[in-house]
XYZ file of C-alpha atoms in Angstrom:
180
model
C 12.729 -50.356 -47.422
C 11.416 -46.841 -46.973
C 12.256 -44.790 -43.902
C 8.839 -43.152 -43.934
C 5.374 -44.593 -43.623
C 2.523 -43.218 -45.721
C 0.015 -43.255 -42.875
C -2.578 -41.067 -44.583
C -2.287 -42.700 -48.009
C -1.826 -46.363 -47.040
C -2.553 -47.172 -43.389
C -5.696 -45.079 -42.884
C -7.485 -46.424 -46.011
C -6.378 -49.950 -45.061
C -7.940 -49.600 -41.599
C -11.082 -47.884 -42.920
C -11.655 -50.618 -45.503
C -10.716 -53.596 -43.314
C -13.442 -56.088 -42.455
C -11.716 -56.819 -39.129
C -9.088 -54.975 -37.089
C -7.197 -56.938 -34.454
C -4.748 -55.391 -32.026
C -3.652 -55.189 -28.421
C -4.896 -51.977 -26.778
C -6.046 -50.940 -30.238
C -9.297 -49.349 -28.995
C -7.883 -47.039 -26.342
C -4.499 -46.350 -27.932
C -3.894 -47.054 -31.619
C -7.283 -46.011 -32.995
C -7.513 -43.058 -30.596
C -4.040 -41.857 -31.652
C -4.959 -42.082 -35.345
C -8.314 -40.346 -34.898
C -7.090 -36.834 -34.123
C -4.565 -36.200 -36.914
C -6.180 -38.392 -39.591
C -9.874 -38.319 -38.701
C -9.963 -42.102 -38.521
C -13.326 -43.380 -37.368
C -13.946 -47.103 -37.582
C -16.983 -49.164 -36.729
C -16.198 -50.623 -33.304
C -18.007 -53.822 -34.301
C -15.138 -54.723 -36.632
C -12.485 -54.228 -33.935
C -11.179 -57.002 -31.695
C -8.895 -55.810 -28.928
C -6.796 -58.534 -27.313
C -6.356 -56.347 -24.222
C -10.136 -56.156 -23.676
C -10.389 -59.895 -24.275
C -7.519 -60.663 -21.875
C -9.199 -58.691 -19.087
C -12.329 -60.799 -19.564
C -10.445 -64.100 -19.691
C -8.149 -63.202 -16.785
C -10.173 -60.847 -14.552
C -7.972 -58.658 -12.365
C -7.327 -60.029 -8.893
C -5.689 -56.788 -7.796
C -5.107 -53.270 -9.042
C -1.574 -54.352 -9.973
C -2.727 -56.914 -12.559
C -0.704 -56.595 -15.774
C -2.091 -56.888 -19.278
C 0.800 -55.904 -21.542
C 1.016 -57.921 -24.747
C 4.144 -59.642 -23.500
C 2.606 -60.528 -20.136
C -0.602 -61.903 -21.677
C 1.418 -63.859 -24.258
C 3.552 -65.416 -21.521
C 0.444 -66.267 -19.510
C -0.912 -68.108 -22.562
C 2.428 -69.829 -23.271
C 3.072 -67.822 -26.449
C 6.244 -66.019 -27.513
C 5.805 -62.357 -26.686
C 7.914 -59.347 -27.526
C 11.314 -59.646 -29.160
C 13.975 -59.556 -26.432
C 17.755 -59.198 -26.696
C 19.793 -60.144 -23.605
C 16.729 -59.696 -21.377
C 15.899 -56.236 -22.729
C 12.916 -55.516 -24.982
C 14.375 -54.649 -28.385
C 12.144 -51.594 -28.839
C 13.381 -50.020 -25.591
C 16.983 -50.801 -26.531
C 16.540 -49.148 -29.930
C 14.853 -46.091 -28.403
C 17.814 -45.639 -26.065
C 20.252 -46.140 -28.939
C 18.566 -43.612 -31.257
C 17.370 -41.074 -28.674
C 13.660 -41.872 -28.553
C 11.006 -44.129 -30.028
C 10.200 -41.649 -32.800
C 13.877 -41.480 -33.854
C 14.255 -45.205 -34.635
C 14.729 -45.628 -38.396
C 11.749 -47.577 -39.705
C 14.022 -49.647 -41.937
C 16.253 -50.730 -39.044
C 16.502 -54.529 -39.222
C 16.009 -55.021 -35.470
C 13.007 -52.679 -35.485
C 11.399 -54.517 -38.397
C 12.009 -57.827 -36.600
C 10.469 -56.404 -33.439
C 7.407 -55.160 -35.336
C 6.918 -58.530 -37.052
C 7.161 -60.377 -33.733
C 4.696 -57.917 -32.202
C 2.199 -58.707 -34.982
C 2.750 -62.463 -34.575
C 2.340 -62.253 -30.803
C -0.851 -60.193 -31.149
C -2.345 -62.634 -33.671
C -1.433 -65.651 -31.538
C -2.754 -64.068 -28.329
C -6.009 -63.170 -30.088
C -6.424 -66.725 -31.417
C -5.749 -68.247 -27.980
C -8.133 -65.845 -26.244
C -10.875 -66.734 -28.738
C -10.684 -70.362 -27.631
C -11.430 -69.416 -24.026
C -15.140 -68.653 -24.708
C -15.680 -66.895 -21.373
C -18.242 -64.393 -22.701
C -20.645 -64.147 -25.619
C -19.730 -62.174 -28.719
C -22.480 -59.697 -27.820
C -20.927 -59.096 -24.399
C -17.482 -58.708 -25.990
C -18.928 -56.133 -28.460
C -20.366 -54.149 -25.531
C -16.986 -54.201 -23.757
C -15.284 -52.870 -26.885
C -17.909 -50.111 -27.205
C -17.384 -49.195 -23.537
C -13.619 -48.965 -24.034
C -14.142 -46.782 -27.095
C -16.298 -44.393 -25.030
C -13.616 -44.300 -22.334
C -11.039 -43.423 -25.011
C -13.214 -40.495 -26.130
C -13.490 -39.244 -22.536
C -9.717 -39.587 -22.123
C -9.184 -37.590 -25.325
C -11.776 -34.857 -24.827
C -12.399 -34.857 -21.102
C -15.797 -34.300 -19.556
C -17.702 -31.084 -20.172
C -19.195 -29.468 -17.115
C -21.870 -26.802 -17.204
C -20.438 -24.512 -14.530
C -23.622 -22.468 -14.209
C -25.724 -25.593 -13.629
C -23.103 -26.930 -11.231
C -23.180 -23.642 -9.283
C -26.969 -23.865 -9.034
C -26.789 -27.458 -7.815
C -24.205 -26.563 -5.162
C -26.338 -23.619 -4.013
C -29.437 -25.841 -3.807
C -27.468 -28.442 -1.849
C -26.255 -25.789 0.574
C -29.823 -24.469 0.989
C -31.080 -28.003 1.671
C -28.348 -28.569 4.261
C -29.202 -25.272 5.948
C -32.916 -26.165 6.011
C -32.118 -29.507 7.624
C -29.878 -27.913 10.242
C -32.512 -25.358 11.292
């Protein structure tokens, strides 16, 4: 097994050409991370994000609601992340090798973790599909919204400082007129 991944030559064309992309937090994280260095732009209509779906199936009851893949999998009665003695294998490997990016990609535990992550994501997606809490059109709009949020998170919000200064000055003038 290779210790390097040909992201530009294999993964990016695979994602560009895929009819469907399924992931957990794929809209706001995975696709956003691959966009900047590789210019990956995919049609949001072919993306199904289990995180977006989970939030619709299990609406948050508080600001502390959790939607990690492992948590959603457990909530649905599905095996989640690969755990060793109560510790998530990925975190254990990161500590062992000095960071997530230092884990050898051909490490047997890492490969096992990645395979379980894919299985858990596929199973969570399939279970969430059976819930039928919203129409496909509504789900598409939610995915599009999350994609726009990812763009704002990446690029920020542009503010026309001159226009803002004018608006503040007008507001101050209005307040002064009202006071007098």
